[in-house]
Short mmCIF file of C-alpha atoms in Angstrom, two decimals:
data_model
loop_
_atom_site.label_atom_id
_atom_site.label_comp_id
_atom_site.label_asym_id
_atom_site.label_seq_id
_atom_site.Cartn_x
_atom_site.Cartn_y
_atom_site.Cartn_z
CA UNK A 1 38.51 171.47 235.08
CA UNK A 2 42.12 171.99 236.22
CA UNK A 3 43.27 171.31 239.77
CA UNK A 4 43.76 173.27 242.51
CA UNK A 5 47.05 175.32 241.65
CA UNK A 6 50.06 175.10 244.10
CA UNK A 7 52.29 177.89 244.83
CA UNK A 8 56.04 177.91 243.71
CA UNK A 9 57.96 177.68 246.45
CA UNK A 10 60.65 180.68 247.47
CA UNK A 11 63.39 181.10 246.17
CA UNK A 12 65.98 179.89 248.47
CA UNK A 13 68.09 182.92 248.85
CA UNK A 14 69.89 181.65 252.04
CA UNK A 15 71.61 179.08 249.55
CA UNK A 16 72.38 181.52 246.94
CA UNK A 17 74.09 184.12 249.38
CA UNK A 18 75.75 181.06 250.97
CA UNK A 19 77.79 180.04 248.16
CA UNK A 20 78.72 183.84 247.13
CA UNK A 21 80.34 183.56 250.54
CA UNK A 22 81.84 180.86 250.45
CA UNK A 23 83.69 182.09 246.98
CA UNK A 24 84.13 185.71 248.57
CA UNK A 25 86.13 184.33 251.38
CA UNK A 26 88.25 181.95 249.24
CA UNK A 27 89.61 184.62 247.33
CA UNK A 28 89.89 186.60 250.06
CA UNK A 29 91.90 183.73 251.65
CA UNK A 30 94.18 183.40 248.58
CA UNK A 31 94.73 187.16 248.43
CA UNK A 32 95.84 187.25 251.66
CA UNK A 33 98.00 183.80 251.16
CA UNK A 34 100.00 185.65 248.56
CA UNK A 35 100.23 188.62 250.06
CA UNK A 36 101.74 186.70 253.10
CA UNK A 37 103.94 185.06 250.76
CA UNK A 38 105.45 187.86 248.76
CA UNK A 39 106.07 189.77 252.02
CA UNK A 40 107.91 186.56 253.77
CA UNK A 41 109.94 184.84 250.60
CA UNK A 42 109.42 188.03 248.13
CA UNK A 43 108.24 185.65 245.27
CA UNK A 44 111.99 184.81 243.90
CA UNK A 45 111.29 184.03 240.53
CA UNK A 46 108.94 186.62 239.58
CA UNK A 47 112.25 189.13 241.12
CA UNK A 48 114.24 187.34 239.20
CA UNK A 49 113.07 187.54 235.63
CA UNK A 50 111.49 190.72 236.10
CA UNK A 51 110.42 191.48 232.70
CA UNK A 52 113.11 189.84 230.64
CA UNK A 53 110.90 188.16 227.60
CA UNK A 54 107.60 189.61 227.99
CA UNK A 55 106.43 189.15 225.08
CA UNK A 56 106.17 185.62 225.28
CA UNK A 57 104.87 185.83 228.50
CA UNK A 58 107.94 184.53 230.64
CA UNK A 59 106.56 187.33 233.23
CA UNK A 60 102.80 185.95 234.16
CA UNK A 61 104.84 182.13 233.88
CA UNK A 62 107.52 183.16 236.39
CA UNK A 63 104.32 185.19 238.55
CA UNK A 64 102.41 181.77 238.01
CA UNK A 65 104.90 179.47 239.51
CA UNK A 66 105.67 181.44 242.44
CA UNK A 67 101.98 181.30 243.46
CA UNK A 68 101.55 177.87 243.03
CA UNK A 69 104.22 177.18 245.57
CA UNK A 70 101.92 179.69 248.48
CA UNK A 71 100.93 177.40 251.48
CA UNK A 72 96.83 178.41 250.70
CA UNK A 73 97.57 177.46 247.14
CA UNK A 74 99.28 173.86 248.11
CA UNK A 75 97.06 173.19 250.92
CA UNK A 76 94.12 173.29 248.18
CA UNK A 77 96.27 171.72 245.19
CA UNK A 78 96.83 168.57 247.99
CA UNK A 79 93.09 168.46 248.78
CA UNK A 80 91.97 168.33 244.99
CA UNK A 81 94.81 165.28 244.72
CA UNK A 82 93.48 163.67 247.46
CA UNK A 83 89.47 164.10 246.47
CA UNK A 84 90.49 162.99 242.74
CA UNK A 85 92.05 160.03 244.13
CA UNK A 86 88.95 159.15 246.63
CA UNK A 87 86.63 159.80 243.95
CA UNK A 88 88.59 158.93 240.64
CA UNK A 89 91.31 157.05 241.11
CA UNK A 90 93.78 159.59 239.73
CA UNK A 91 97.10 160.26 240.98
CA UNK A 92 97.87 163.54 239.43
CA UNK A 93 100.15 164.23 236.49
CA UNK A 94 103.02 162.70 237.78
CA UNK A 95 102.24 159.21 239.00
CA UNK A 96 100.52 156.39 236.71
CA UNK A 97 98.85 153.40 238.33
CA UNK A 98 99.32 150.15 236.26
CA UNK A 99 98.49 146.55 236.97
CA UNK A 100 96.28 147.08 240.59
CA UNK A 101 98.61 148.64 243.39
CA UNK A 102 101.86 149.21 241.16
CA UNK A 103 102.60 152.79 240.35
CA UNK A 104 104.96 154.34 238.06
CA UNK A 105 106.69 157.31 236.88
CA UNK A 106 105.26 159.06 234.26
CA UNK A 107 109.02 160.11 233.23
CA UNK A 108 109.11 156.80 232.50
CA UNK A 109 106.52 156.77 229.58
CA UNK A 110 107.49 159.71 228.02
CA UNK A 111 109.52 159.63 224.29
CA UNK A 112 111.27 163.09 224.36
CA UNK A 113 111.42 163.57 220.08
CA UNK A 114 115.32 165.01 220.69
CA UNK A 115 116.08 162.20 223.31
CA UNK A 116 118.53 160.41 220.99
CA UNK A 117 120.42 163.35 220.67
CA UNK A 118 120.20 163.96 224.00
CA UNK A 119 121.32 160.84 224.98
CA UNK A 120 124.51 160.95 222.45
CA UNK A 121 125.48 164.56 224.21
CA UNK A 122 125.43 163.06 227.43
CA UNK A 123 127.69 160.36 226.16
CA UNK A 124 129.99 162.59 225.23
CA UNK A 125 129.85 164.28 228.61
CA UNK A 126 130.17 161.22 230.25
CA UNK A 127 133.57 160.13 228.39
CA UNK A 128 135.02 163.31 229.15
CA UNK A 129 134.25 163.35 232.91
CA UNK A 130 136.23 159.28 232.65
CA UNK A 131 138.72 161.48 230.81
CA UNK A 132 139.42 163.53 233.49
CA UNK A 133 139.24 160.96 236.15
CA UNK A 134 141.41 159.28 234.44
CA UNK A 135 143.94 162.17 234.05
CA UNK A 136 144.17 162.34 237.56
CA UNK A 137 144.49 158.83 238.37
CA UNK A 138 141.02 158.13 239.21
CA UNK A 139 139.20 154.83 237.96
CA UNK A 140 135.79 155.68 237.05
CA UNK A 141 133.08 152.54 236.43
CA UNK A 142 129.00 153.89 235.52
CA UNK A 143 126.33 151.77 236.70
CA UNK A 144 123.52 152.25 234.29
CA UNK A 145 120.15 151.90 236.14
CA UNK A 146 116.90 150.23 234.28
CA UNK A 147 113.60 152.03 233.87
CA UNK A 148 111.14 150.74 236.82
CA UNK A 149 108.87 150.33 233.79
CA UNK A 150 111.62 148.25 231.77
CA UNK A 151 111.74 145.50 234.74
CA UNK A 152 108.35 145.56 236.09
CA UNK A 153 106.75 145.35 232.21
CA UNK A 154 104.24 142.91 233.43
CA UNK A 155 103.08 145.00 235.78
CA UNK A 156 102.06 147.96 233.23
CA UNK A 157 98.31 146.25 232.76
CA UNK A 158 96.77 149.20 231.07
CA UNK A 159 99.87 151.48 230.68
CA UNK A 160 102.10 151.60 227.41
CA UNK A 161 105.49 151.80 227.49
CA UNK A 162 107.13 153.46 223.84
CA UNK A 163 108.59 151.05 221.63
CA UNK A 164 111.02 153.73 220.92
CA UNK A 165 112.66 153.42 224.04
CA UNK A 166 113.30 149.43 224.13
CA UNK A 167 116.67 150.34 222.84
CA UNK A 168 117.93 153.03 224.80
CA UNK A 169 119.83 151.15 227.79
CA UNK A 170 121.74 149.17 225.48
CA UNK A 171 122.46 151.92 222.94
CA UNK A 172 124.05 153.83 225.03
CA UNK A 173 126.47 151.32 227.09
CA UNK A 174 127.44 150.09 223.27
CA UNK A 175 128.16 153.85 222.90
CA UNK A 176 130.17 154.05 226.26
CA UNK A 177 131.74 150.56 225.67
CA UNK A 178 133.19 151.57 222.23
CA UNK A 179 134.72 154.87 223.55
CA UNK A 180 136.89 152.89 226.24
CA UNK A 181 134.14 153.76 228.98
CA UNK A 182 133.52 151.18 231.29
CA UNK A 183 129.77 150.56 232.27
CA UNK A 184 127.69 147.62 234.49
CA UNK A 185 124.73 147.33 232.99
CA UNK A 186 122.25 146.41 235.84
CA UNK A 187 119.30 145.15 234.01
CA UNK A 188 120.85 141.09 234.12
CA UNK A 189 120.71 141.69 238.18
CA UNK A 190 117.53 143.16 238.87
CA UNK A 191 115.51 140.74 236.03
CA UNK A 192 117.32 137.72 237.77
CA UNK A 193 115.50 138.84 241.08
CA UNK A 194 112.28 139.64 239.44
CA UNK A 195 111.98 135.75 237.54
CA UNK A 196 112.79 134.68 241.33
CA UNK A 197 110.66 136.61 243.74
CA UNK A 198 108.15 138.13 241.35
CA UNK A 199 109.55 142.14 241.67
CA UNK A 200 112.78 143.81 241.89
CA UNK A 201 111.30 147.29 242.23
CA UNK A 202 108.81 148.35 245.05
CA UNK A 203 105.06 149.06 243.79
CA UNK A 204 104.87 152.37 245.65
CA UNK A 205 108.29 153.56 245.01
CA UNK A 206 110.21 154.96 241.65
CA UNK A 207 113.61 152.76 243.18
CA UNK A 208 114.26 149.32 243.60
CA UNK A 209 113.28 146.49 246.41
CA UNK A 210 115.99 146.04 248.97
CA UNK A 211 116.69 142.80 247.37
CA UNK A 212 117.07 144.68 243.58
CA UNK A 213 119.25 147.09 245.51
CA UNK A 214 121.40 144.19 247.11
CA UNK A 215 121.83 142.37 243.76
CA UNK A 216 122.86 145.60 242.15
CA UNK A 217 125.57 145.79 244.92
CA UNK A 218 126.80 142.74 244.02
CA UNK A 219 127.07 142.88 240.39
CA UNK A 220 129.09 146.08 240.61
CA UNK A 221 131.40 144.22 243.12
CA UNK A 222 132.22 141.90 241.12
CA UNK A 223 133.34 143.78 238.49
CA UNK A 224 135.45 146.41 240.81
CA UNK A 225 137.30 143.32 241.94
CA UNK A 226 137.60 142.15 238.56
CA UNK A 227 139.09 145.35 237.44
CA UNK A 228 141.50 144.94 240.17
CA UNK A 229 139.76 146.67 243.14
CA UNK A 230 140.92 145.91 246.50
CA UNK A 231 140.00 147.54 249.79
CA UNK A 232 141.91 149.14 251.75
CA UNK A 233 142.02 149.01 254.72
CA UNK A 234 139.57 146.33 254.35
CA UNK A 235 136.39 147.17 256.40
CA UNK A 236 133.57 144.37 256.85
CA UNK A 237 130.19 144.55 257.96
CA UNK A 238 127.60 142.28 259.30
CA UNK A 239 123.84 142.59 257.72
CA UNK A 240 120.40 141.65 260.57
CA UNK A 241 117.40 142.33 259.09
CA UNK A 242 114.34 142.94 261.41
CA UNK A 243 110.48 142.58 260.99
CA UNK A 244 108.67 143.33 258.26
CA UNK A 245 107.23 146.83 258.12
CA UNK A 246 104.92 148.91 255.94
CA UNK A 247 106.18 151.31 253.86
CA UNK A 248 104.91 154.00 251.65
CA UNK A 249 107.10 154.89 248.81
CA UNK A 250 107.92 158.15 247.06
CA UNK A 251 105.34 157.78 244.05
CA UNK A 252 102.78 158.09 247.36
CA UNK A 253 103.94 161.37 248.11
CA UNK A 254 104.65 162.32 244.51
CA UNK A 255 100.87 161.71 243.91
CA UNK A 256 100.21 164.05 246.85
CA UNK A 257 98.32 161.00 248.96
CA UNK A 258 101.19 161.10 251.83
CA UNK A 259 98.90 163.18 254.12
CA UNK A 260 95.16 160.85 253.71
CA UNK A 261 94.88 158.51 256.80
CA UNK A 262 96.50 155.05 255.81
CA UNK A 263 93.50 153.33 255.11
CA UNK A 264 92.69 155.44 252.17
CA UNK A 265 96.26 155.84 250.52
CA UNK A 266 97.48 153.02 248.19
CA UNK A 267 98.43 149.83 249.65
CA UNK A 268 102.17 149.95 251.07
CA UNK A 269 104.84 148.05 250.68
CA UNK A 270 107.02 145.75 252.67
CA UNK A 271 109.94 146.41 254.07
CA UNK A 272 112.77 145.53 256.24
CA UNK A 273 114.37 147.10 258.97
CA UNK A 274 118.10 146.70 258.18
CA UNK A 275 120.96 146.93 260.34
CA UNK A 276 124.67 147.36 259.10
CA UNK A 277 127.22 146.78 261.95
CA UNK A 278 131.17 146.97 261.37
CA UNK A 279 132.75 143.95 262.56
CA UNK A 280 135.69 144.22 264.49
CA UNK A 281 139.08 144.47 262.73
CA UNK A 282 141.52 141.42 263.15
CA UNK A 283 144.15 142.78 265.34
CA UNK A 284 146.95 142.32 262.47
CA UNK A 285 144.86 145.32 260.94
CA UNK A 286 144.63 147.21 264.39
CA UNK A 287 148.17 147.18 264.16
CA UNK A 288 148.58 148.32 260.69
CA UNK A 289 146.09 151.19 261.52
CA UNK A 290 147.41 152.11 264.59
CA UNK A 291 151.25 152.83 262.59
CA UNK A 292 149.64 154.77 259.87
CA UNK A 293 147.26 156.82 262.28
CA UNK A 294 150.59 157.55 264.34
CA UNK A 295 152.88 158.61 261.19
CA UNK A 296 150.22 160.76 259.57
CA UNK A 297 146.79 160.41 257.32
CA UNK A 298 145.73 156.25 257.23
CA UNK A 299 146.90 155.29 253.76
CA UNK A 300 144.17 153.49 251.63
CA UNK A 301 141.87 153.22 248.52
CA UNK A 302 138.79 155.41 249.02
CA UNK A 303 135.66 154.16 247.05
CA UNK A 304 133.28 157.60 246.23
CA UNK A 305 129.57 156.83 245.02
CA UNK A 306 128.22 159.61 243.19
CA UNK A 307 124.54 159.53 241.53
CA UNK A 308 120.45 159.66 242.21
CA UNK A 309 117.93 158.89 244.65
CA UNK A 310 118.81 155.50 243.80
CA UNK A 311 122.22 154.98 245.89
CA UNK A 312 120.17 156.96 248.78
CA UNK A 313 117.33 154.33 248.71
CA UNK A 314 116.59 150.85 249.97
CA UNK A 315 120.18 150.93 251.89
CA UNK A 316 121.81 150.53 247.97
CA UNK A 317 125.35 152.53 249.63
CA UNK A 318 125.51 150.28 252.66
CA UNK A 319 124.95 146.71 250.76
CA UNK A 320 127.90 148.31 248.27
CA UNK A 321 130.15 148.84 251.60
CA UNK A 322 129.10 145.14 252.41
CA UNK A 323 130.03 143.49 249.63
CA UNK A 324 132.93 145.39 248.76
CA UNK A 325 134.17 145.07 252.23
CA UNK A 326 135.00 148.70 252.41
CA UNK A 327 133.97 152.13 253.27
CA UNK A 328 131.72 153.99 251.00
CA UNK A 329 131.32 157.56 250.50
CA UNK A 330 127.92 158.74 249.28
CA UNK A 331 127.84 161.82 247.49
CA UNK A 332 124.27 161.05 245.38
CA UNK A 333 121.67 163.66 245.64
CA UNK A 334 117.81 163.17 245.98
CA UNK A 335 116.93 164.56 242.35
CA UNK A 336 120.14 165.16 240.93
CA UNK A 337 120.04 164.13 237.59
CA UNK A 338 122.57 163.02 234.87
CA UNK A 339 124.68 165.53 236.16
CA UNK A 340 124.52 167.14 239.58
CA UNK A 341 126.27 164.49 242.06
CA UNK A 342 129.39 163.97 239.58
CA UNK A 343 129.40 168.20 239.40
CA UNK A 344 129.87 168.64 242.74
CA UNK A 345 132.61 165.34 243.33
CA UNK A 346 134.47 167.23 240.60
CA UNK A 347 134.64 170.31 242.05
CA UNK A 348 135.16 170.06 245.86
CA UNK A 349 135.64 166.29 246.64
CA UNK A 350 138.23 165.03 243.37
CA UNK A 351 141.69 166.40 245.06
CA UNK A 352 141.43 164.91 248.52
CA UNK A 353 144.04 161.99 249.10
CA UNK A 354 143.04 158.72 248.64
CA UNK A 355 140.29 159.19 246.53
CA UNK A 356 140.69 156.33 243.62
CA UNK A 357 137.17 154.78 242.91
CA UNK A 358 134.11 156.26 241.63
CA UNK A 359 131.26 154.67 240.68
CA UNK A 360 128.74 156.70 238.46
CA UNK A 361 124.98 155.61 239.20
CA UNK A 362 123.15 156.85 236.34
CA UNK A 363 119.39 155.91 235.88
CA UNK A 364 117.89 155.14 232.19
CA UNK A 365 115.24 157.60 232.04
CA UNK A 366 117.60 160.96 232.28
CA UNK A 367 119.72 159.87 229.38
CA UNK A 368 117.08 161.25 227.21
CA UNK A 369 115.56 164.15 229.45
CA UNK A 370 116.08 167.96 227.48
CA UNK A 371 120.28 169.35 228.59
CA UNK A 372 119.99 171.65 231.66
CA UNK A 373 122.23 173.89 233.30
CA UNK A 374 123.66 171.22 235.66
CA UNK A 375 125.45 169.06 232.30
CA UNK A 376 126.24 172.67 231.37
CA UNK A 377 127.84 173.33 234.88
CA UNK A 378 129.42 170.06 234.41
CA UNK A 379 130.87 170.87 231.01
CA UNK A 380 131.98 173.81 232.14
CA UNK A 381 134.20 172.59 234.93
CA UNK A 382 135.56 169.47 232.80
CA UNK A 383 136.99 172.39 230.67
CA UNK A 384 138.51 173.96 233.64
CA UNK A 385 140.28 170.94 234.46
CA UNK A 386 141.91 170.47 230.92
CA UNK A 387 142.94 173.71 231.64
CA UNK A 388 144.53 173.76 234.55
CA UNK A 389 145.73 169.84 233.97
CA UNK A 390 147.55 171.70 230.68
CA UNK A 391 148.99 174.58 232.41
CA UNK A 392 150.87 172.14 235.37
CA UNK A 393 152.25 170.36 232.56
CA UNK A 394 153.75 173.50 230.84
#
């Protein structure tokens, strides 16, 4: 005898129709996103290539990349970063977390299978940019910048750094060094102040600590004075450093976690609050500036920094100006490469009077990144140069 029987319960169209809804709107909302889009910014790259190699698809690429940057479509690409963080622990395909709280570029693990002859071709490039300094009277000194991963190896826990790439720093100063190139390796520097305060680089940011950045300062002093730099007119500076303070670095935002409430974002670093105040000049020097300033341009050395992110971060420029006791002129660019900084020096900033010194901050991990149009820019305008240099002569 079977039991009494129980009706199925209805279906539960409410929840059914609810989620169509939900999926009709969202595409609705993205249609309308790009729509809004094309008819404010006109979708630049799409324009651009048009239909030029279709039939590898460069057209639906081009259309792809240009929708990924609508606000609707980066609004929703920052919420799944933030809910695969929350809920996985991932930080996207940029950032890599290591040993617990200490994040790293994944640049930085990557073995490009040309990067040796990349790195050679930028060798090149870089002996005949010293070439042409030199041509003009410039002195040119590189300051080759260690892989965050190189320094902070103990820190990788889980994370594998290529054996491949544990000779690329020193490959290519002994490349540099035998073509009459001088370089300042900054490796010594930054592993002295990681065997004495346990880091050099911050664990949130792709650059170094304020100390790494200090110590790296220093080194290159001392071999500007030991190549016979001397300031002038001598400017120094006195160095207060405030209260501790958190900071976030830039692998936070590169991970897309910059906008979740504190609480939930990695741990921050920190930080300092630095001051750098000019000290007065003695009035021997007043003097000396006051008859230059009243018979035309102040005479003097000028000292030009060109490079990365790296001589913009963790107040790398100002500890430079400190210990070199002179002005500093920052040309580096956020993101700019091998190449970009040094392009533009050599173009608008190389003829102005004065300018003598120029130090080259180049970090590890672009020696071996694919050639772009910015060494080809660069190239390009080292050409000029020999050109015109050629035709004054004749």
């Amino acid at each position: 005898m079977t039991g009494p029987m129980h009706p199925s319960p209805p279906p539960r169209r409410w929840l059914a129709w609810g989620i169509v809804a939900f999926f009709v709107a969202l595409e609705l909302a993205l249609i309308l996103g790009n729509l809004l889009a094309l008819a404010q910014e006109g979708f630049h790259k799409t324009a651009q290539n048009g239909w030029h190699d279709f039939i590898h698809g460069a057209p639906m690429r081009t259309l792809a990349d240009d929708l990924r940057t609508t606000p609707l479509a980066e609004w929703l690409g920052r919420r799944q970063r933030e809910l695969g963080w929350l809920v996985l622990g991932d930080l996207g395909p940029r950032v890599r977390q290591g040993c617990p709280g200490w994040l790293f570029l994944t640049d930085e693990l990557r073995l490009d299978p040309q990067g040796t002859a990349h790195a050679q071709a930028r060798a090149d490039l870089a002996r005949r940019v010293h070439a042409a300094l030199a041509a003009q009277g410039h002195h040119l000194v590189l300051a080759l910048v260690p892989d965050k991963t190189r320094i902070e190896a103990d820190h990788l826990c889980s994370l594998r750094r290529p054996a491949a790439l544990e000779r690329r720093f020193q490959a290519w100063i002994e490349t540099l060094r035998g073509q009459g190139v001088a370089v300042i390796p900054l490796d010594q520097p930054l592993a002295q102040v990681k065997a004495r305060l346990g880091q050099a680089f911050d664990r949130t940011d792709t650059h170094w600590s304020q100390t790494g950045a200090e110590a790296a300062a220093q080194a290159i002093a001392a071999q500007l004075t030991a190549q016979g730099f001397v300031p002038s007119p001598r400017r120094d500076y006195r160095l207060e450093r405030g209260p501790l303070h958190a900071r976030w670095g830039d692998l936070v935002r590169l991970a897309g976690l910059d906008g979740l409430p504190e609480g939930l974002r990695p741990a921050p670093d920190e930080v300092h609050a630095l001051r750098f105040e000019l000290e007065p000049p003695p009035p021997s020097q007043v003097e000396t500036l006051s008859a230059d300033t009243l018979f035309g341009e102040p005479s003097g050395t000028r000292l030009t920094l060109v490079g990365t992110s790296f001589s913009r971060n963790a107040s790398f420029a100002d500890f430079l100006a400190l210990h070199l006791h002179t002005d500093v002129g920052n040309l580096a660019r956020d993101g700019g490469g091998f190449a970009q900084s040094m392009q533009q020096f050599l173009e608008h900033e190389m003829h102005e009077a004065g300018s003598s010194w120029v130090i080259w901050e180049i970090p590890e991990r672009v020696l071996t990144e694919p050639w772009g149009e910015a060494e080809r820019r660069l190239s390009a305008t080292i050409d000029d140069l020999r050109v015109a240099s050629e035709q004054q002569r004749h």
